[in-house]
XYZ file of C-alpha atoms in Angstrom:
609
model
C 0.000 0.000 0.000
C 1.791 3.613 -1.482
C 2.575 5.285 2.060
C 0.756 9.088 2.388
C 2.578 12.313 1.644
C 0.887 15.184 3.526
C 0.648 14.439 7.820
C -2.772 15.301 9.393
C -3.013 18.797 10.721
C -0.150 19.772 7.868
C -1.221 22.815 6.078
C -0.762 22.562 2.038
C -1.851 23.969 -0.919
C -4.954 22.022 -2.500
C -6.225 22.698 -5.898
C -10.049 23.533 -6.760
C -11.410 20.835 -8.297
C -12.173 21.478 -12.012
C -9.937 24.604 -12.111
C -6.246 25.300 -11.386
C -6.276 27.465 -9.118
C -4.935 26.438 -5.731
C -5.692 27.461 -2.151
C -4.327 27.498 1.564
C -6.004 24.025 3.304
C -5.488 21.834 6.615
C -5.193 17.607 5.267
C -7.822 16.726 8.309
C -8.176 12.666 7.378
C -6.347 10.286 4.692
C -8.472 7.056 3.609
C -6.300 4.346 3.198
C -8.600 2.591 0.440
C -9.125 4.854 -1.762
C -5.785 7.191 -1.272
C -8.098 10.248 -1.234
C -7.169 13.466 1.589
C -10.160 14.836 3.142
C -8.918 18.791 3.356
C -10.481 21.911 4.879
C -10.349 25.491 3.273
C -10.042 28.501 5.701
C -13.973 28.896 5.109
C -14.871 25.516 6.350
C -15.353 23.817 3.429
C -13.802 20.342 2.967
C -13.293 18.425 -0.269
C -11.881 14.857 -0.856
C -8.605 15.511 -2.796
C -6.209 13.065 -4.846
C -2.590 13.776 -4.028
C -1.579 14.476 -7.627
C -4.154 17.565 -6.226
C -2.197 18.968 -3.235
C 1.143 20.579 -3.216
C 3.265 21.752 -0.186
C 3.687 25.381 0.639
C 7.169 25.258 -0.279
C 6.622 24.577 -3.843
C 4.595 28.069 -3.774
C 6.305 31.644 -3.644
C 6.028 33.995 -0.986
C 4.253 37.741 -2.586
C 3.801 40.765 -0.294
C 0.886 43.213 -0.556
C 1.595 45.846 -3.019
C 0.830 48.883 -1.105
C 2.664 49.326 1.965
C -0.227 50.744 4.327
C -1.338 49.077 7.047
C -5.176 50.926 6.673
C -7.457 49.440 4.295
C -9.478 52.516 3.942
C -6.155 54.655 3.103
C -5.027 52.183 0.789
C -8.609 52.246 -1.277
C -8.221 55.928 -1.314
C -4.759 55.430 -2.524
C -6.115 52.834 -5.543
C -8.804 55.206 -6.494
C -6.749 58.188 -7.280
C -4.091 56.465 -9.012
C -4.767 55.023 -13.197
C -3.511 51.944 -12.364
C -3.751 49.342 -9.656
C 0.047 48.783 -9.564
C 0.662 52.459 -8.694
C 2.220 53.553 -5.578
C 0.778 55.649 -2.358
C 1.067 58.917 -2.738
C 4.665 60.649 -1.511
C 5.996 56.936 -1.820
C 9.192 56.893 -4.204
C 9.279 53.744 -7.004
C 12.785 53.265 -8.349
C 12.781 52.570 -12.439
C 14.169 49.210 -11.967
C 10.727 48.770 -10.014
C 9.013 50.462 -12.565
C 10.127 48.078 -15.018
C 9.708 45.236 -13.035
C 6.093 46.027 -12.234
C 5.824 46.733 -16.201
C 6.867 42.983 -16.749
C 4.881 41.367 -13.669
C 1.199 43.420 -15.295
C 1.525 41.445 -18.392
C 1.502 38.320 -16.163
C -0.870 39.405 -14.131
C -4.435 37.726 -15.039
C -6.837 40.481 -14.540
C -8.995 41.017 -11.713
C -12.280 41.017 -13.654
C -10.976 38.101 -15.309
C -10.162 36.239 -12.010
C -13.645 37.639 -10.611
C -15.502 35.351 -12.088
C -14.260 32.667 -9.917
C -16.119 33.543 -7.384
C -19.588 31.941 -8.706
C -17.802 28.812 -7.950
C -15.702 29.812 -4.600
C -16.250 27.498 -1.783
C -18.001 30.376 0.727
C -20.755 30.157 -1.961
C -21.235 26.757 -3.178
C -20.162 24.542 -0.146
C -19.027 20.903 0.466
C -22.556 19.906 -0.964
C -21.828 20.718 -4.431
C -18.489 19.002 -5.014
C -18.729 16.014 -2.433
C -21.449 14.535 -2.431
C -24.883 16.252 -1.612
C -26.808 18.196 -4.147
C -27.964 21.594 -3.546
C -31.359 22.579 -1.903
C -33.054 22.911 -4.834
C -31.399 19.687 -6.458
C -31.544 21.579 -9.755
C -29.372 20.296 -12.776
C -26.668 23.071 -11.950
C -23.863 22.998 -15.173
C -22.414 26.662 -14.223
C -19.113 25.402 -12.606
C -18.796 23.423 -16.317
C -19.564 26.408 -18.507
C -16.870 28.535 -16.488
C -14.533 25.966 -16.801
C -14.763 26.219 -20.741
C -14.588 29.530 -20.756
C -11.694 29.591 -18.364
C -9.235 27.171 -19.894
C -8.361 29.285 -22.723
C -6.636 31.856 -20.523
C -5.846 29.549 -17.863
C -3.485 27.380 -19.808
C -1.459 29.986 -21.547
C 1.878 31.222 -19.990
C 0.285 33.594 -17.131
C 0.474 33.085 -13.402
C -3.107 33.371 -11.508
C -1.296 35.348 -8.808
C -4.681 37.709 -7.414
C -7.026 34.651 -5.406
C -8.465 33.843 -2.454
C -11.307 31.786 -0.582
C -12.540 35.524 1.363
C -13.934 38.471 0.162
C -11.925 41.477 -1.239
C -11.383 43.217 2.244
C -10.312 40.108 3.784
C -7.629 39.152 1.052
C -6.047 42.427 1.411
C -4.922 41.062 4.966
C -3.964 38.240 3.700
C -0.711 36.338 2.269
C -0.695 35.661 -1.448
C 0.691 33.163 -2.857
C 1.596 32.161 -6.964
C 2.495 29.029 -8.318
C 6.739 29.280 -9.190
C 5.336 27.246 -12.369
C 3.754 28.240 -15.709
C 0.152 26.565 -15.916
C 0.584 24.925 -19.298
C -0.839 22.298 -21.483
C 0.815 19.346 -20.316
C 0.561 15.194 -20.836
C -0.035 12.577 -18.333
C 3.257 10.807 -17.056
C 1.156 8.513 -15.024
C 2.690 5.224 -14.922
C 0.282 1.952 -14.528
C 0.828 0.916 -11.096
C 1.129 -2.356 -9.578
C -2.279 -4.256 -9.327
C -2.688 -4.783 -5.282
C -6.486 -6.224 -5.119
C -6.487 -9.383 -7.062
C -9.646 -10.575 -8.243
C -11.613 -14.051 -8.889
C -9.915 -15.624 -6.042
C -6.411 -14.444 -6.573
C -3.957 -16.981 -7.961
C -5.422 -19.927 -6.984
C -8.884 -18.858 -8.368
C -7.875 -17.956 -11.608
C -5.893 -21.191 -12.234
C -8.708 -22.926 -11.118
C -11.080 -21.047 -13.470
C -8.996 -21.467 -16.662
C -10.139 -24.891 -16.189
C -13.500 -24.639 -15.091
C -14.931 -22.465 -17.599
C -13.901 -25.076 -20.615
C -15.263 -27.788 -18.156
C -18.736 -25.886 -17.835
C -19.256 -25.371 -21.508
C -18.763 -28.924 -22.292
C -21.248 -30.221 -19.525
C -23.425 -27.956 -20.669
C -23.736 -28.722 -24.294
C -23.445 -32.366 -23.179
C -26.589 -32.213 -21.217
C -28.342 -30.845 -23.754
C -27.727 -33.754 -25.907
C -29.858 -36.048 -23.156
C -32.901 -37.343 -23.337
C -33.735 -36.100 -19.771
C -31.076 -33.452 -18.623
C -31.647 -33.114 -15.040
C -29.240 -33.000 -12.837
C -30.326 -36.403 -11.357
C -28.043 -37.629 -14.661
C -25.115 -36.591 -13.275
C -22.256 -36.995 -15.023
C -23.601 -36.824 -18.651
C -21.327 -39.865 -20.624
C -18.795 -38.302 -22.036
C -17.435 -38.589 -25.598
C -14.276 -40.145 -27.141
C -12.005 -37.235 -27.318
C -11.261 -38.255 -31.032
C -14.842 -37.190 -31.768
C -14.120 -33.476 -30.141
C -11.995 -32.482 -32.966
C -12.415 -32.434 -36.652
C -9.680 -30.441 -38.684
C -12.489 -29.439 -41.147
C -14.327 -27.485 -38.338
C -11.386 -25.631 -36.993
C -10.927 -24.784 -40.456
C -14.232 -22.983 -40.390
C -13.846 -21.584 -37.158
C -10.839 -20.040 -38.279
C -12.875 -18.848 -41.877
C -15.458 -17.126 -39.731
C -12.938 -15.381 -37.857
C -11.276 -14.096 -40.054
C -14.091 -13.292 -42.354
C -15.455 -10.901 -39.765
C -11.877 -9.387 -39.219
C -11.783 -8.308 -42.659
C -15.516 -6.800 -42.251
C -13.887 -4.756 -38.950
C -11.241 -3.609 -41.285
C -13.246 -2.100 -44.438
C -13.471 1.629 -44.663
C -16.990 2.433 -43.734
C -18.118 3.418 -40.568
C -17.528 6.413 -38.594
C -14.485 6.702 -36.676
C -14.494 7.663 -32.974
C -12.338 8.306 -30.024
C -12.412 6.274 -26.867
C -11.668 7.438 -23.138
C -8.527 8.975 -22.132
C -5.430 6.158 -21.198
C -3.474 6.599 -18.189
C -1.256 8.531 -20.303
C -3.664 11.048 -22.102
C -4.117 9.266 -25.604
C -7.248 8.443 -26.865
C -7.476 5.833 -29.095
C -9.810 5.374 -32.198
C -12.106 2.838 -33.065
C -14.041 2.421 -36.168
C -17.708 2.057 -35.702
C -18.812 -0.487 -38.337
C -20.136 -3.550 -36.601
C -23.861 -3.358 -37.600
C -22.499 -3.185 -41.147
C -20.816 -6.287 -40.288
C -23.846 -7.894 -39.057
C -25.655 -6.787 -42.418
C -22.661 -8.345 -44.617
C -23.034 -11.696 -42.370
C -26.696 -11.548 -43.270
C -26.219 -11.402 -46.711
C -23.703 -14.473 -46.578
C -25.466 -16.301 -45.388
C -28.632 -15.683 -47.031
C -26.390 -16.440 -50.157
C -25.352 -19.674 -48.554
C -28.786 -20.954 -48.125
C -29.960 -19.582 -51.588
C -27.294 -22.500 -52.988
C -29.073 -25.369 -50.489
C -26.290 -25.061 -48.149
C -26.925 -26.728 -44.995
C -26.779 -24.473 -42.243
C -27.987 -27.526 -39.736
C -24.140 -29.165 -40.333
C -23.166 -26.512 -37.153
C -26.325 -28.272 -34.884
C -24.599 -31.600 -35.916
C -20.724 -30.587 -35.022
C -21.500 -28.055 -32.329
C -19.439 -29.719 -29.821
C -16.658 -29.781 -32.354
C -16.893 -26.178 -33.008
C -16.688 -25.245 -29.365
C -14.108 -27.236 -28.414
C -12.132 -25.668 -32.013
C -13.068 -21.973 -30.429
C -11.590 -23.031 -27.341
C -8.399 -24.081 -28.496
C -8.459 -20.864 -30.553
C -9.149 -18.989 -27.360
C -6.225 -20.307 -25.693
C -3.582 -19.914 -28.421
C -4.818 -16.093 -28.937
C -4.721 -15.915 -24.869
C -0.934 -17.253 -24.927
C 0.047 -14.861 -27.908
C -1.139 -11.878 -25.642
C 0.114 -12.397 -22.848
C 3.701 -13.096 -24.687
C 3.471 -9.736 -26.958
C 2.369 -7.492 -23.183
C 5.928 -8.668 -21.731
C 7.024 -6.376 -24.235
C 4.607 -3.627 -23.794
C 5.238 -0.163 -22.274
C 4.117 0.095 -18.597
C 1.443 2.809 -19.422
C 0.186 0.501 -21.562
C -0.741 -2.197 -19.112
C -3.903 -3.297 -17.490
C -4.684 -1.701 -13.955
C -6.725 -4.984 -13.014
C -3.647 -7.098 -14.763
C -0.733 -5.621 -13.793
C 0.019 -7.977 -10.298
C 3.219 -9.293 -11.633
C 1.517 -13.209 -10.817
C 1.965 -15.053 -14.314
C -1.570 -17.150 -13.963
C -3.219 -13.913 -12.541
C -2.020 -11.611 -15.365
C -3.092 -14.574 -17.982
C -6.178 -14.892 -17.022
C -7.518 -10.948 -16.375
C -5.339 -9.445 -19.438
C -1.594 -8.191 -18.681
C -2.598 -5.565 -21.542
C -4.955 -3.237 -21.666
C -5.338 -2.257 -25.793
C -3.003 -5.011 -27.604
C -3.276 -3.609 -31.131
C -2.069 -4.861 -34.425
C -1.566 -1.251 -36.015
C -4.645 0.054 -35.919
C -6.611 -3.509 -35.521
C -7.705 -3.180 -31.970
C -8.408 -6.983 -30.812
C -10.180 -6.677 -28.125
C -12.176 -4.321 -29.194
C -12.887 -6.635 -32.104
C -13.725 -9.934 -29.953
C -16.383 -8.002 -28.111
C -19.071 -8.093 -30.174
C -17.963 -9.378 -33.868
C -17.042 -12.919 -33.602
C -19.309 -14.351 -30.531
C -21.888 -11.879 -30.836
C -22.695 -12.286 -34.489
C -21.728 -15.791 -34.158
C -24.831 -16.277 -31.398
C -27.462 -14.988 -33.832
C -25.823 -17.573 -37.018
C -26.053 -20.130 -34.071
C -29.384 -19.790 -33.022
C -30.933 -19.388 -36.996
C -28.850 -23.066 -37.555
C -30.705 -24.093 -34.530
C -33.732 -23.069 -35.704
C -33.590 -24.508 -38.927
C -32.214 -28.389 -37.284
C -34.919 -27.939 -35.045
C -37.836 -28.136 -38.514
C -35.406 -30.477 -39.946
C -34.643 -33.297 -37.438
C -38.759 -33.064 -36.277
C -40.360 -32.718 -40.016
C -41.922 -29.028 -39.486
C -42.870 -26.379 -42.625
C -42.511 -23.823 -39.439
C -40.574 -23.344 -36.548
C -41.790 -23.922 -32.752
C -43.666 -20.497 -31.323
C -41.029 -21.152 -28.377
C -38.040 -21.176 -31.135
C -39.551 -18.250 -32.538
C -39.729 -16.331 -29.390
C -35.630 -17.515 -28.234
C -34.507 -16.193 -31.702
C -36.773 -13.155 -31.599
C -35.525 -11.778 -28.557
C -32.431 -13.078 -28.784
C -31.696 -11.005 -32.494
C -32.902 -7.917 -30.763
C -30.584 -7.991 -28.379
C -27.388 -8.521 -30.963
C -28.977 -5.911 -33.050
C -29.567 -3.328 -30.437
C -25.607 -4.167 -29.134
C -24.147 -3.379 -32.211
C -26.649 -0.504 -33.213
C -24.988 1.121 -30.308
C -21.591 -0.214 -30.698
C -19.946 3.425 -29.133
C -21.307 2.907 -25.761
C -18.983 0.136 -25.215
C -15.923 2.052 -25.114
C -17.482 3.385 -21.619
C -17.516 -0.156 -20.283
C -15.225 -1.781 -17.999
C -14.101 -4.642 -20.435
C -12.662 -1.794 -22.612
C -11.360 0.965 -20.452
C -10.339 -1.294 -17.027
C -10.087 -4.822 -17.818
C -6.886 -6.554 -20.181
C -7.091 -8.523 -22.908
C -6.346 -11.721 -21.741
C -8.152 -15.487 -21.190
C -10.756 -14.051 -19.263
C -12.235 -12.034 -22.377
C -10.891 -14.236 -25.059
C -12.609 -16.960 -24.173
C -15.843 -15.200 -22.510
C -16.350 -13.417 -25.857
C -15.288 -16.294 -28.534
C -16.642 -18.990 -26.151
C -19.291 -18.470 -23.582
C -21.129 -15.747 -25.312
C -21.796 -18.098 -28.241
C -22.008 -21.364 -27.415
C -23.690 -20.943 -23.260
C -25.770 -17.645 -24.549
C -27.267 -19.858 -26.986
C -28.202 -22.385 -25.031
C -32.338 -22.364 -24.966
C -32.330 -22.518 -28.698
C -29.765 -25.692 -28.505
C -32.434 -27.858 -25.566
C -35.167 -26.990 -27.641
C -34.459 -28.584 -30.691
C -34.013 -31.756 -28.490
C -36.767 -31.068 -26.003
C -39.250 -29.129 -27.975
C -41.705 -27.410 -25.671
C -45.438 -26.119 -27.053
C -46.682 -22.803 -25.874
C -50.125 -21.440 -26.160
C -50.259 -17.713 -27.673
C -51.732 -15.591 -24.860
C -48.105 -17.734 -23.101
C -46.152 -16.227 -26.004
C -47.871 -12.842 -25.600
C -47.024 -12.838 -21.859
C -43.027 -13.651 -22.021
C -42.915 -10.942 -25.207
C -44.373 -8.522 -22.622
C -42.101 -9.406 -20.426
C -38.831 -9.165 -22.822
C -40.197 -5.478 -23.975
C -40.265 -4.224 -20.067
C -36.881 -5.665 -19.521
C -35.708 -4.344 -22.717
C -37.303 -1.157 -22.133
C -35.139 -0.598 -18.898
C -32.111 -1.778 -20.265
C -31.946 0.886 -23.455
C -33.587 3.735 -21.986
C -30.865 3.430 -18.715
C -27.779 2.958 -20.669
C -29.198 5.867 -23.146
C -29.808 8.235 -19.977
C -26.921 7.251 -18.944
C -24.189 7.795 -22.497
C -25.917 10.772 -23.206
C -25.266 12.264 -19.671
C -21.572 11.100 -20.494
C -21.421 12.602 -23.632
C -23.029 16.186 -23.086
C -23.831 17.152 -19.625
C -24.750 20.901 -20.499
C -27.664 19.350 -22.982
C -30.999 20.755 -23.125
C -32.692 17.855 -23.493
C -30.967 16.312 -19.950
C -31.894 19.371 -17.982
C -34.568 17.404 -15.646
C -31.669 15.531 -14.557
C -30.187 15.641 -10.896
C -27.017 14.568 -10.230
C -24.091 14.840 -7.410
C -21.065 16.467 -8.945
C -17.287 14.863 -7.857
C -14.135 16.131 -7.747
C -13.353 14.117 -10.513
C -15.497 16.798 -12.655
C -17.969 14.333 -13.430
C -21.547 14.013 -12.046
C -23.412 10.984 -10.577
C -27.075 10.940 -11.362
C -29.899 10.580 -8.512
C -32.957 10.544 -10.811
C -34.184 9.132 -13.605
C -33.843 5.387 -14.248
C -30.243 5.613 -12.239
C -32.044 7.584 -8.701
C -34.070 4.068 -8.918
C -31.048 1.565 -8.649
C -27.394 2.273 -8.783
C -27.563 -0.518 -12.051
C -30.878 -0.195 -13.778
C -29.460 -2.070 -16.726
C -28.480 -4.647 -15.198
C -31.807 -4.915 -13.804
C -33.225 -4.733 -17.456
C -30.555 -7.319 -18.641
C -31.996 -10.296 -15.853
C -35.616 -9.835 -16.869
C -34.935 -10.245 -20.260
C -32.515 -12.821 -19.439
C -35.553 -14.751 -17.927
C -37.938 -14.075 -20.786
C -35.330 -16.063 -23.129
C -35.840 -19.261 -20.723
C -39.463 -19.262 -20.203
C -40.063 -20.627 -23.838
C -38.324 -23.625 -22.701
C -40.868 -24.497 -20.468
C -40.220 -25.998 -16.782
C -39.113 -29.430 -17.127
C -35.700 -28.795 -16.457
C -33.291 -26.183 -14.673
C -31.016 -26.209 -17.433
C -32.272 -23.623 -19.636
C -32.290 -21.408 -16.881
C -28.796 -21.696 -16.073
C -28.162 -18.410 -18.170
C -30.494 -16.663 -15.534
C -28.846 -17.852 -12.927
C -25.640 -17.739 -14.223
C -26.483 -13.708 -15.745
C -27.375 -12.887 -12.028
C -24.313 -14.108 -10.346
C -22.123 -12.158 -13.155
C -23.925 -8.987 -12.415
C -23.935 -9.248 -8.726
C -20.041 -10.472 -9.161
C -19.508 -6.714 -11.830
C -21.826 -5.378 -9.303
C -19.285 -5.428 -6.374
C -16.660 -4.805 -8.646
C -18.329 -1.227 -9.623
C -18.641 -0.615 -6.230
C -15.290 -0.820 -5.366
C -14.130 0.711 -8.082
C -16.109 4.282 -7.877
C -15.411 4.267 -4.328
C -11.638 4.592 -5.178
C -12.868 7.120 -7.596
C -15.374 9.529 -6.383
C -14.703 9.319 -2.658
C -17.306 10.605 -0.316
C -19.539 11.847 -3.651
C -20.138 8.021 -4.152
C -21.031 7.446 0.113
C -23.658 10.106 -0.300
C -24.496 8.741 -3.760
C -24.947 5.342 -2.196
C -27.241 6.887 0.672
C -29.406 8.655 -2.284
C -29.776 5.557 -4.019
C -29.632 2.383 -1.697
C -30.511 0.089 -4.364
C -28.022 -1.924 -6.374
C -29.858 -4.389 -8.872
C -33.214 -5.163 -7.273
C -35.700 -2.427 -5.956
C -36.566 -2.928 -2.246
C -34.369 -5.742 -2.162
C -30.659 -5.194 -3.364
């Protein structure tokens, strides 16, 4: 654990959050988990600082009052008869060398009607409520201290020294010490360097070795137990297979062909290009938004393919094959990243994946972006191959399914599975740009962990109810169907409407359109919202994402658990990235997320988690 800087009691110089200015404060408490000084200005207000924030008084320059009376009344009578405010008292000699001096210092000097406007965002005015934690009275969408800001920053970072400001009014500061920073505020770039990763996750060491394991283990079971004639767990172990009959060269040839077919869709020229989140270092990186056009391509594939009588069916009849063939492929692109990130630059590393543990930094991603020029790969693997790769599943399913059980139509419960099912792909990669906001892109490496969840698990365990039904085929009654589709629409209303309040927030706080939004601003400069879908639960989306979650089972009927091992599974993920939010904002947003948390007590589940 880094060991603190600044003592309790020690009086610094702390920096404003969202400006640069920086102001006389007592360090009152230090919280050892998330590194974050609690300070107090000479008004009373206290802020929770980083201490990248806070400076020592020694770093700051000592600057005398200007006027050498002692009166404040003669020295305003002295200002107003003079033309300018560096001008001396009257009968009080000023040497040229002075005069020149105080020529060169005024073209330095910000200002005061510049420097004035500061004060609609001083602390006497808009207390501790407004930066750390608690809204104001009036809980009003309040984007002033952003709008200064802007307007600010243009002056601010060219070569002048903010030398004239203070916490107390006018009278006050004349009795008081002023201080300037010795440096220029410039236009600078990070220098951060990724640090070591202390909290390990998933169990540590032993937890992730375990899981690189397990996770292979599950899949097979699962598709295994599909193939019974009564999956219940009462059949436990399924019999398992000659391992001969888990690989087939031909299919790893055409897990390889789809793979690569969709990397060359990620790499064609259409598609706007955007820019993610700032790295540790200050670079943004861009990412070409073309994955519904890749979806479209697919389509027309292989619409083409089955306009020639190809049979789609041949993946229901080597699915095991083909999982076991992505697996493989998993690994080998897991053990190729973890080799190329012993080469990588430190700020290039993975904050979760950085614990210097070989297994640990396997599994969770030693690197953060591994790119092949500008071919980002995990960026890729998050929603081309797996989740187009679900929806190709599910239509072979569907089409095995009239096949193997002589049908002109499909089953109204394979209907419904595929129905919602394509929604959901269609809706991810509609809004492919909010994903550069998760925490698999701007927190989590690219390592075993996503590799396989997002070549693996997403297709071959999300696709799981449309696999048991074309073995266990279970009739539904319409008003049934019109019931579960009810269902699916409120859970899929609450999981685009929340993650649209909530990118749009991200994007443009100062819009129009947001204005009946309340929200707790942070020192970070960022605001956490109390209404909306996001004042009901801390994770409305996540909320959305279970019910429709259990509207993809229901088709399946109630004979067995086993299509509802994606619900359960879904929940215990969410719960699990749940937590894992939690601890993360709390490092970030101090006591604005404790009085966040006290707004909203609600993680998931209304009136219950």
């Amino acid at each position: 654990m880094p060991s603190r800087k600044f003592a309790d009691g020690e009086v610094v110089m702390g920096r404003w959050p969202g400006s640069v200015l920086y102001y006389e404060v007592e360090v009152t408490h230090y919280d050892d988990v998330s590194h974050l000084y609690t300070v107090k200005y000479k008004d009373g207000t206290e802020l929770a600082l980083k201490e990248s924030d806070i400076r020592s008084q020694s770093s700051f320059k000592h600057r005398k009052n200007q006027s050498s009376s002692s009166s404040p009344s003669r020295k305003s009578r002295s200002r107003s008869r003079s033309r300018s405010p560096g001008r001396p008292a009257k009968g009080r000699r000023r040497s040229s060398s002075q005069s020149r001096e105080h020529k060169d210092d005024k073209k330095k000097i910000i200002p005061e009607t510049t420097l004035a406007l500061p004060v609609l965002v001083k602390p006497s005015e808009n207390n501790t409520r407004r930066y750390n934690g608690e809204p104001d009275s009036t809980e009003r969408n309040d984007k002033s201290c952003i709008i200064l800001e802007q307007k600010l920053k243009p002056d601010l970072e060219k070569e002048r020294v903010p030398e004239q400001y203070s916490l107390r009014s006018r009278k006050e500061e004349k009795k008081e010490e002023i201080y300037s920073e010795k440096k220029v505020f410039e236009t600078k770039t990070f220098e951060k360097v990724s640090a070591k990763t202390k909290d390990l996750e998933f169990g540590g060491r032993i937890g992730t070795f375990l899981l690189i394991f397990f996770l292979p283990t599950t899949v097979l079971y699962l598709l295994l137990m599909c193939k019974q004639d009564d999956p219940s767990l009462m059949n436990f172990p399924p019999p398992l297979p000659a391992l001969e009959s888990l690989w087939e060269s031909r299919v790893f040839g055409l897990y390889l062909l789809w793979f690569f077919l969709q990397a060359l869709f990620y790499l064609l020229p259409i598609g706007k290009v955007v820019e993610g989140l700032p790295l540790s270092n200050g670079r943004k990186l861009q990412y070409r938004i073309n994955g519904i056009y890749a979806f479209i391509l697919t389509a027309a594939a292989i619409g083409t393919l089955l306009y020639f009588q190809f049979e789609l069916h041949y993946l229901y009849d080597h699915f095991m094959q083909f999982a076991v063939s992505a697996a493989a492929f998993s690994m080998a692109l897991s053990i190729y990243l973890y080799i190329r990130s012993l080469k990588a630059p430190e700020e290039e590393l993975a904050p979760g994946g950085n614990s210097g543990y070989f297994i640990y930094d396997f599994f969770t991603g030693h690197e953060l972006n591994p790119r092949m020029g500008s071919f980002d790969l995990k960026y890729f693997c998050e929603l081309r191959p797996g989740l187009i790769g679900w929806v190709v599943i599910n239509l072979a399913m569907l089409l095995a399914e009239m096949k193997i059980h002589n049908q002109s139509m499909p089953s109204l419960s394979m209907i419904l599975v595929n129905s919602f099912q394509l929604l959901y792909v269609v809706d991810a990669l509609w809004n492919e740009e909010a994903i550069l906001t998760t925490m698999d892109i701007t927190h989590d490496g690219f390592g075993f962990m996503l590799a396989f969840g997002d070549l693996v698990w997403v297709p071959f365990v999300y696709s799981l109810q449309a696999y048991y039904l074309v073995g266990h085929p279970n009739a539904i009654s319409w008003p049934v169907a019109a019931a579960i589709t009810t269902l699916n629409c409120i859970g899929y209303y609450i999981f685009r409407s929340a993650n649209s309040q909530k990118n749009n927030f991200r994007r443009n706080p100062s819009d129009p359109k947001l204005a009946y939004l309340k929200f707790i601003p942070t020192a970070t400069g960022k605001g956490l919202l109390v209404t909306g879908w996001w004042g009901f639960v801390r994770h409305p989306n996540y909320l959305g994402d279970i019910i429709m979650a259990l509207a993809w089972s229901l088709p399946c009927g109630f004979n067995n658990i086993l299509p509802y091992f994606y619900v359960i599974y879904f929940i215990c993920l969410l719960v699990h990235r749940e937590a894992r939010d939690e601890h993360h904002c709390k490092q970030k947003y101090g006591l604005a997320w404790e009085r966040y948390c006290q707004r909203v007590p609600y993680r998931i589940f209304p009136y219950i988690y």
